[in-house]
Amino acid sequence: MDDTMNKKAVIAMSGGVDSGVAAFLMREQGYDCIGVTMKLFHNEDIGIPKGHTCCSLDDVEDARSVAYALGIPHYVFNFSENFKDEVINRFIAAYENGRTPNPCIDCNRYLKFYKLYLRAKELKRDYVATGHYARIERDAVSGRYLLKKARDPEKDQSYVLYTMSQEQLAHTRFPLGGMTKAEVRKTAESQGFINARKHDSQDICFVPQGNYADFIEEQTGRCYPEGDFIDREGHILGRHRGIVRYTIGQRKGLGLSFSEPLYVSAVNPSDNTVTLSRESELYSRSLTARDINLIPLSRLDKTLRLKAKVRYRQTEQWANVTQTDEDTLHIEFDEPQRAVTKGQAVVLYDGDIVVGGGTIE
């Protein structure tokens, strides 16, 4: 759709500097903007005292302050029920099933670019804008929308956006895609935004202390029983403290001492064991991914040479990628990859273009 036809946008304002500058840039580009902060949880629901001003409350105030400075309306939408169902419950289920989830991907997929997009349509707003570092372009030949890496490789967030559909890409704006973080902070300071120097959040928002296992036990009311650490031949090496406390490649916190370092190589819910291996045994050359999404094309008709990332901070690696059925990719790497982890995303790149991705099986 032509931008000039409908320049009304909802700006997802988290309270951070990125979304504040995104709102400023959208307004500068002539969009009629409203700022929206998504309330994703109640403090007491995630184990923070109700009166505590951390997380959600401070962030809402910061977002409101920036919206006020820009002269745009600001609203808070309560999506806490959706967030619990689509993000927190998926997070818990993954750990219970010996997988390692990526809740930021689920939040983008089910909340920001689905629920918020639907709400924007109800409000007769054609675009959702966020402070993500990525770019959207339209391919002149195919007519399809492309998701591309940000100009700043240190801040690029295309990995967590690979699930976006053509419709979502057509109605999304990423104003920061061509900027560096330093430029964003400088812009915020020039506008006098209260959050210009606010630190980026590092933790998963609903586990602010970073202790996933305690959070899961608190949420479920379940105690995950101890079990055996075993080696690859099934010999018992010691006792673990419950499978939700372990993820592939983990070395710290095992509570065991060996003559050489051992790492978690498998989490087995069926018999409540955790397999430990030498580092050399953590490497694998291939993987299968399901629940896939492809962006520049609807399916892979042949094996493609692409680069792939099996975790957010990994350097891309060359691989041969084959689509084996409607919802499955087989990926064969040139070099063995360390600690490929069930439940994480594999994301595929052709240069700057995100070809797509899926969940590692």
CSV table of C-alpha atoms in Angstrom, one decimal:
chain,number,residue,atom,x,y,z
A,1,MET,CA,0.0,0.0,0.0
A,2,ASP,CA,1.3,3.5,-0.8
A,3,ASP,CA,2.5,5.3,2.3
A,4,THR,CA,0.9,8.6,1.2
A,5,MET,CA,-2.6,7.0,1.2
A,6,ASN,CA,-2.7,6.3,4.9
A,7,LYS,CA,-0.1,7.8,7.2
A,8,LYS,CA,-1.6,6.7,10.5
A,9,ALA,CA,0.6,4.6,12.8
A,10,VAL,CA,0.7,3.0,16.2
A,11,ILE,CA,4.1,3.2,17.8
A,12,ALA,CA,5.0,0.4,20.2
A,13,MET,CA,6.6,2.4,23.0
A,14,SER,CA,8.4,0.2,25.6
A,15,GLY,CA,9.8,3.1,27.6
A,16,GLY,CA,13.3,2.5,26.1
A,17,VAL,CA,15.3,5.0,24.1
A,18,ASP,CA,14.9,3.0,20.8
A,19,SER,CA,11.1,3.1,20.7
A,20,GLY,CA,11.1,6.8,21.8
A,21,VAL,CA,13.3,7.7,18.9
A,22,ALA,CA,11.2,5.6,16.5
A,23,ALA,CA,8.2,7.6,17.5
A,24,PHE,CA,10.0,10.9,16.9
A,25,LEU,CA,11.2,9.7,13.5
A,26,MET,CA,7.7,8.5,12.4
A,27,ARG,CA,6.3,11.9,13.4
A,28,GLU,CA,9.0,13.6,11.5
A,29,GLN,CA,8.1,11.6,8.4
A,30,GLY,CA,4.6,12.9,8.5
A,31,TYR,CA,2.8,10.0,10.2
A,32,ASP,CA,-0.2,10.7,12.4
A,33,CYS,CA,1.1,8.8,15.5
A,34,ILE,CA,-0.3,7.4,18.7
A,35,GLY,CA,2.0,5.8,21.2
A,36,VAL,CA,1.1,2.5,22.8
A,37,THR,CA,2.7,0.7,25.7
A,38,MET,CA,1.8,-3.0,26.0
A,39,LYS,CA,1.2,-4.1,29.5
A,40,LEU,CA,2.5,-7.7,29.3
A,41,PHE,CA,2.4,-8.8,33.0
A,42,HIS,CA,1.5,-7.7,36.5
A,43,ASN,CA,4.5,-7.3,38.8
A,44,GLU,CA,3.1,-9.7,41.4
A,45,ASP,CA,2.4,-12.4,38.7
A,46,ILE,CA,6.2,-12.7,38.0
A,47,GLY,CA,7.3,-12.5,41.6
A,48,ILE,CA,8.0,-8.8,42.0
A,49,PRO,CA,6.2,-7.0,44.9
A,50,LYS,CA,3.0,-5.2,43.7
A,51,GLY,CA,4.2,-1.7,44.8
A,52,HIS,CA,7.6,-2.1,43.3
A,53,THR,CA,8.2,0.5,40.5
A,54,CYS,CA,10.7,-1.7,38.5
A,55,CYS,CA,10.0,-3.0,35.1
A,56,SER,CA,6.5,-2.2,33.8
A,57,LEU,CA,5.5,0.9,35.9
A,58,ASP,CA,8.7,3.0,35.3
A,59,ASP,CA,8.7,2.0,31.7
A,60,VAL,CA,5.1,3.2,31.2
A,61,GLU,CA,6.0,6.5,32.8
A,62,ASP,CA,9.1,6.9,30.5
A,63,ALA,CA,7.0,6.1,27.4
A,64,ARG,CA,4.3,8.6,28.5
A,65,SER,CA,6.9,11.3,29.1
A,66,VAL,CA,8.3,10.9,25.6
A,67,ALA,CA,4.9,10.8,24.0
A,68,TYR,CA,4.0,14.0,25.8
A,69,ALA,CA,7.2,15.6,24.6
A,70,LEU,CA,6.3,14.7,21.1
A,71,GLY,CA,2.7,15.9,21.4
A,72,ILE,CA,1.2,12.5,20.6
A,73,PRO,CA,-1.5,10.6,22.5
A,74,HIS,CA,-0.3,7.7,24.6
A,75,TYR,CA,-2.3,4.6,25.7
A,76,VAL,CA,-1.6,1.4,27.7
A,77,PHE,CA,-3.1,-1.8,26.2
A,78,ASN,CA,-3.4,-4.7,28.6
A,79,PHE,CA,-2.1,-7.8,26.8
A,80,SER,CA,-1.2,-9.7,30.0
A,81,GLU,CA,-3.5,-12.6,29.3
A,82,ASN,CA,-2.1,-13.1,25.8
A,83,PHE,CA,1.4,-12.7,27.1
A,84,LYS,CA,0.9,-15.4,29.7
A,85,ASP,CA,-0.6,-17.8,27.1
A,86,GLU,CA,1.7,-17.2,24.2
A,87,VAL,CA,5.0,-16.4,25.8
A,88,ILE,CA,5.3,-17.4,29.5
A,89,ASN,CA,3.5,-20.7,29.1
A,90,ARG,CA,5.4,-21.6,26.0
A,91,PHE,CA,8.6,-20.7,27.9
A,92,ILE,CA,7.8,-23.1,30.7
A,93,ALA,CA,6.6,-25.9,28.5
A,94,ALA,CA,9.9,-25.7,26.5
A,95,TYR,CA,12.1,-26.2,29.6
A,96,GLU,CA,9.8,-29.0,30.9
A,97,ASN,CA,10.3,-30.8,27.6
A,98,GLY,CA,14.1,-30.5,27.5
A,99,ARG,CA,14.1,-27.6,25.1
A,100,THR,CA,15.5,-24.0,25.3
A,101,PRO,CA,13.0,-21.4,24.3
A,102,ASN,CA,13.4,-17.9,22.8
A,103,PRO,CA,10.6,-15.8,24.3
A,104,CYS,CA,11.6,-12.7,22.4
A,105,ILE,CA,10.7,-14.4,19.2
A,106,ASP,CA,7.4,-15.5,20.6
A,107,CYS,CA,6.7,-12.0,21.9
A,108,ASN,CA,7.3,-10.5,18.5
A,109,ARG,CA,5.4,-13.2,16.7
A,110,TYR,CA,2.2,-13.4,18.9
A,111,LEU,CA,2.1,-10.0,20.6
A,112,LYS,CA,3.8,-7.1,18.7
A,113,PHE,CA,3.2,-8.2,15.1
A,114,TYR,CA,-0.1,-10.0,15.7
A,115,LYS,CA,-2.2,-8.8,18.6
A,116,LEU,CA,-0.9,-5.2,18.4
A,117,TYR,CA,-1.2,-5.2,14.6
A,118,LEU,CA,-4.9,-6.4,14.9
A,119,ARG,CA,-5.5,-3.6,17.5
A,120,ALA,CA,-4.0,-1.1,15.1
A,121,LYS,CA,-6.3,-2.2,12.3
A,122,GLU,CA,-9.3,-1.8,14.7
A,123,LEU,CA,-8.1,1.8,15.3
A,124,LYS,CA,-8.0,2.4,11.6
A,125,ARG,CA,-4.2,2.7,11.7
A,126,ASP,CA,-2.3,1.1,8.9
A,127,TYR,CA,1.1,0.7,10.4
A,128,VAL,CA,2.8,-0.5,13.5
A,129,ALA,CA,6.2,1.0,14.1
A,130,THR,CA,8.8,-0.4,16.6
A,131,GLY,CA,12.3,0.4,17.8
A,132,HIS,CA,13.8,-2.8,16.3
A,133,TYR,CA,17.0,-2.6,14.4
A,134,ALA,CA,16.1,-4.1,11.0
A,135,ARG,CA,15.0,-2.9,7.6
A,136,ILE,CA,12.0,-3.7,5.4
A,137,GLU,CA,12.2,-3.2,1.6
A,138,ARG,CA,10.0,-4.3,-1.3
A,139,ASP,CA,11.5,-6.4,-4.0
A,140,ALA,CA,10.8,-4.6,-7.3
A,141,VAL,CA,10.9,-7.9,-9.3
A,142,SER,CA,8.8,-10.3,-7.1
A,143,GLY,CA,6.7,-7.7,-5.4
A,144,ARG,CA,7.4,-9.4,-2.1
A,145,TYR,CA,8.5,-7.6,1.1
A,146,LEU,CA,12.0,-8.3,2.3
A,147,LEU,CA,13.3,-8.3,5.8
A,148,LYS,CA,16.9,-7.1,5.9
A,149,LYS,CA,19.6,-6.7,8.5
A,150,ALA,CA,20.1,-3.3,10.2
A,151,ARG,CA,22.9,-1.1,9.1
A,152,ASP,CA,24.5,-1.4,12.6
A,153,PRO,CA,25.7,-5.1,12.8
A,154,GLU,CA,26.2,-4.8,16.6
A,155,LYS,CA,22.5,-4.0,17.1
A,156,ASP,CA,20.9,-6.0,14.3
A,157,GLN,CA,17.7,-7.7,15.5
A,158,SER,CA,16.6,-9.5,12.3
A,159,TYR,CA,17.2,-12.9,14.0
A,160,VAL,CA,14.2,-12.4,16.3
A,161,LEU,CA,11.9,-11.1,13.5
A,162,TYR,CA,12.2,-14.0,11.0
A,163,THR,CA,8.6,-15.2,11.7
A,164,MET,CA,7.0,-12.1,10.1
A,165,SER,CA,4.5,-12.6,7.3
A,166,GLN,CA,4.2,-10.6,4.1
A,167,GLU,CA,1.1,-8.9,5.5
A,168,GLN,CA,2.9,-8.0,8.7
A,169,LEU,CA,6.0,-6.7,6.8
A,170,ALA,CA,3.7,-4.6,4.5
A,171,HIS,CA,2.2,-2.8,7.6
A,172,THR,CA,5.3,-2.5,9.8
A,173,ARG,CA,7.9,0.3,10.0
A,174,PHE,CA,11.4,0.0,11.5
A,175,PRO,CA,12.6,3.7,11.5
A,176,LEU,CA,16.0,2.8,13.3
A,177,GLY,CA,17.1,0.2,10.6
A,178,GLY,CA,19.6,2.6,9.1
A,179,MET,CA,20.9,4.0,12.3
A,180,THR,CA,23.6,3.2,14.9
A,181,LYS,CA,22.9,3.1,18.6
A,182,ALA,CA,25.1,6.1,19.1
A,183,GLU,CA,23.0,8.1,16.5
A,184,VAL,CA,19.8,7.0,18.3
A,185,ARG,CA,21.0,8.2,21.7
A,186,LYS,CA,22.2,11.5,20.1
A,187,THR,CA,18.8,12.0,18.6
A,188,ALA,CA,17.1,11.3,21.9
A,189,GLU,CA,19.4,13.8,23.7
A,190,SER,CA,18.7,16.5,21.1
A,191,GLN,CA,15.0,16.1,21.8
A,192,GLY,CA,15.5,16.1,25.6
A,193,PHE,CA,14.0,12.7,26.1
A,194,ILE,CA,14.0,11.5,29.7
A,195,ASN,CA,15.3,8.0,28.6
A,196,ALA,CA,18.1,9.2,26.3
A,197,ARG,CA,20.8,7.5,28.5
A,198,LYS,CA,18.6,4.6,29.8
A,199,HIS,CA,20.4,1.3,29.7
A,200,ASP,CA,19.3,-1.4,27.3
A,201,SER,CA,17.6,-4.3,29.2
A,202,GLN,CA,19.6,-7.5,29.0
A,203,ASP,CA,17.4,-9.9,30.9
A,204,ILE,CA,14.2,-11.6,29.7
A,205,CYS,CA,11.6,-9.1,30.9
A,206,PHE,CA,9.5,-11.5,33.0
A,207,VAL,CA,12.6,-13.1,34.7
A,208,PRO,CA,14.3,-9.9,35.8
A,209,GLN,CA,16.8,-11.7,38.1
A,210,GLY,CA,17.6,-14.2,35.4
A,211,ASN,CA,16.9,-17.3,37.5
A,212,TYR,CA,14.7,-19.3,35.1
A,213,ALA,CA,14.3,-22.4,37.2
A,214,ASP,CA,13.1,-20.6,40.3
A,215,PHE,CA,10.7,-18.6,38.1
A,216,ILE,CA,9.3,-21.8,36.5
A,217,GLU,CA,8.8,-23.5,39.9
A,218,GLU,CA,7.1,-20.4,41.3
A,219,GLN,CA,4.8,-20.2,38.2
A,220,THR,CA,3.8,-23.9,38.1
A,221,GLY,CA,3.9,-24.7,41.8
A,222,ARG,CA,5.8,-27.8,40.8
A,223,CYS,CA,9.0,-29.2,42.2
A,224,TYR,CA,11.1,-30.7,39.4
A,225,PRO,CA,12.6,-33.9,40.9
A,226,GLU,CA,16.3,-34.7,41.1
A,227,GLY,CA,17.6,-37.3,38.6
A,228,ASP,CA,20.8,-38.8,37.2
A,229,PHE,CA,23.6,-37.1,35.3
A,230,ILE,CA,24.7,-39.8,32.8
A,231,ASP,CA,27.4,-40.1,30.2
A,232,ARG,CA,26.7,-41.0,26.5
A,233,GLU,CA,27.0,-44.7,27.4
A,234,GLY,CA,24.4,-44.4,30.2
A,235,HIS,CA,26.8,-44.6,33.2
A,236,ILE,CA,25.6,-42.6,36.2
A,237,LEU,CA,27.9,-39.6,37.0
A,238,GLY,CA,26.0,-37.9,39.8
A,239,ARG,CA,22.6,-36.3,40.6
A,240,HIS,CA,21.0,-33.3,38.9
A,241,ARG,CA,18.6,-30.8,40.6
A,242,GLY,CA,15.7,-31.0,38.1
A,243,ILE,CA,15.7,-30.8,34.3
A,244,VAL,CA,14.5,-27.2,34.0
A,245,ARG,CA,17.9,-26.1,35.4
A,246,TYR,CA,19.9,-27.2,32.4
A,247,THR,CA,20.4,-26.3,28.8
A,248,ILE,CA,22.7,-27.6,26.0
A,249,GLY,CA,26.3,-26.5,26.2
A,250,GLN,CA,26.0,-25.6,29.9
A,251,ARG,CA,29.1,-26.2,32.0
A,252,LYS,CA,28.6,-24.0,35.1
A,253,GLY,CA,26.3,-25.0,38.0
A,254,LEU,CA,26.5,-28.7,37.5
A,255,GLY,CA,27.8,-29.2,41.1
A,256,LEU,CA,30.2,-32.0,39.9
A,257,SER,CA,34.0,-32.2,39.6
A,258,PHE,CA,35.7,-34.2,36.9
A,259,SER,CA,39.3,-34.5,35.6
A,260,GLU,CA,38.2,-32.7,32.4
A,261,PRO,CA,35.4,-30.2,31.8
A,262,LEU,CA,32.0,-31.8,31.0
A,263,TYR,CA,29.0,-30.1,29.4
A,264,VAL,CA,25.3,-30.7,29.1
A,265,SER,CA,24.7,-32.4,25.7
A,266,ALA,CA,21.1,-33.7,26.2
A,267,VAL,CA,18.2,-33.1,28.5
A,268,ASN,CA,15.9,-36.1,28.6
A,269,PRO,CA,12.4,-35.5,30.2
A,270,SER,CA,11.3,-39.1,29.5
A,271,ASP,CA,13.7,-40.7,32.0
A,272,ASN,CA,14.6,-37.5,33.9
A,273,THR,CA,18.3,-37.7,33.0
A,274,VAL,CA,20.8,-35.1,31.9
A,275,THR,CA,23.6,-36.3,29.6
A,276,LEU,CA,27.1,-34.9,30.0
A,277,SER,CA,29.8,-35.0,27.3
A,278,ARG,CA,33.2,-33.6,26.5
A,279,GLU,CA,33.2,-30.4,24.5
A,280,SER,CA,34.3,-32.2,21.4
A,281,GLU,CA,31.1,-34.2,21.5
A,282,LEU,CA,28.9,-31.1,21.5
A,283,TYR,CA,29.4,-30.4,17.8
A,284,SER,CA,27.0,-31.4,15.0
A,285,ARG,CA,27.1,-30.8,11.3
A,286,SER,CA,23.4,-30.9,10.5
A,287,LEU,CA,20.0,-30.0,12.0
A,288,THR,CA,16.3,-30.2,11.2
A,289,ALA,CA,14.0,-27.2,11.7
A,290,ARG,CA,10.2,-27.1,11.8
A,291,ASP,CA,7.5,-24.5,12.1
A,292,ILE,CA,9.3,-22.6,9.3
A,293,ASN,CA,8.7,-19.2,7.8
A,294,LEU,CA,10.2,-18.1,4.5
A,295,ILE,CA,10.1,-14.4,3.4
A,296,PRO,CA,11.5,-13.6,-0.1
A,297,LEU,CA,9.9,-16.8,-1.6
A,298,SER,CA,7.1,-19.2,-0.6
A,299,ARG,CA,9.2,-22.4,-0.7
A,300,LEU,CA,12.7,-23.6,-1.5
A,301,ASP,CA,12.4,-25.6,-4.8
A,302,LYS,CA,16.1,-26.7,-4.6
A,303,THR,CA,19.0,-26.8,-2.2
A,304,LEU,CA,20.4,-23.3,-1.5
A,305,ARG,CA,23.8,-22.1,-0.3
A,306,LEU,CA,22.9,-19.8,2.6
A,307,LYS,CA,24.4,-18.6,5.8
A,308,ALA,CA,22.7,-19.7,9.1
A,309,LYS,CA,22.7,-18.7,12.7
A,310,VAL,CA,21.6,-21.1,15.4
A,311,ARG,CA,21.7,-18.5,18.2
A,312,TYR,CA,21.2,-14.7,18.4
A,313,ARG,CA,24.8,-13.8,19.0
A,314,GLN,CA,26.5,-16.4,16.7
A,315,THR,CA,28.4,-15.4,13.6
A,316,GLU,CA,26.6,-16.7,10.5
A,317,GLN,CA,27.9,-20.0,9.1
A,318,TRP,CA,27.8,-21.4,5.5
A,319,ALA,CA,25.3,-24.3,5.0
A,320,ASN,CA,23.3,-26.2,2.4
A,321,VAL,CA,19.6,-25.7,3.0
A,322,THR,CA,16.9,-28.0,1.7
A,323,GLN,CA,13.2,-27.9,2.3
A,324,THR,CA,12.1,-31.5,2.8
A,325,ASP,CA,8.3,-30.8,3.2
A,326,GLU,CA,5.8,-28.0,3.7
A,327,ASP,CA,7.0,-27.2,7.2
A,328,THR,CA,10.6,-28.7,7.5
A,329,LEU,CA,14.1,-27.6,6.6
A,330,HIS,CA,17.2,-29.8,6.6
A,331,ILE,CA,20.4,-27.8,7.1
A,332,GLU,CA,23.9,-29.2,6.5
A,333,PHE,CA,26.7,-27.0,7.7
A,334,ASP,CA,30.2,-26.7,6.1
A,335,GLU,CA,31.7,-26.8,9.6
A,336,PRO,CA,30.4,-28.6,12.7
A,337,GLN,CA,28.4,-26.3,15.0
A,338,ARG,CA,28.7,-26.2,18.8
A,339,ALA,CA,25.7,-26.9,21.0
A,340,VAL,CA,22.9,-26.8,18.5
A,341,THR,CA,19.9,-26.5,20.9
A,342,LYS,CA,16.4,-27.9,20.5
A,343,GLY,CA,13.8,-25.1,20.8
A,344,GLN,CA,16.1,-22.3,19.6
A,345,ALA,CA,15.7,-20.7,16.2
A,346,VAL,CA,17.9,-21.2,13.1
A,347,VAL,CA,17.7,-18.1,10.9
A,348,LEU,CA,18.9,-18.1,7.3
A,349,TYR,CA,20.6,-15.2,5.4
A,350,ASP,CA,21.5,-14.4,1.8
A,351,GLY,CA,23.8,-11.4,2.4
A,352,ASP,CA,21.7,-8.8,4.2
A,353,ILE,CA,18.4,-10.5,3.3
A,354,VAL,CA,16.6,-12.8,5.9
A,355,VAL,CA,15.5,-15.8,3.8
A,356,GLY,CA,13.6,-17.3,6.8
A,357,GLY,CA,14.0,-19.7,9.7
A,358,GLY,CA,12.4,-22.3,11.9
A,359,THR,CA,12.6,-23.9,15.3
A,360,ILE,CA,15.4,-26.4,15.8
A,361,GLU,CA,14.2,-30.0,16.4
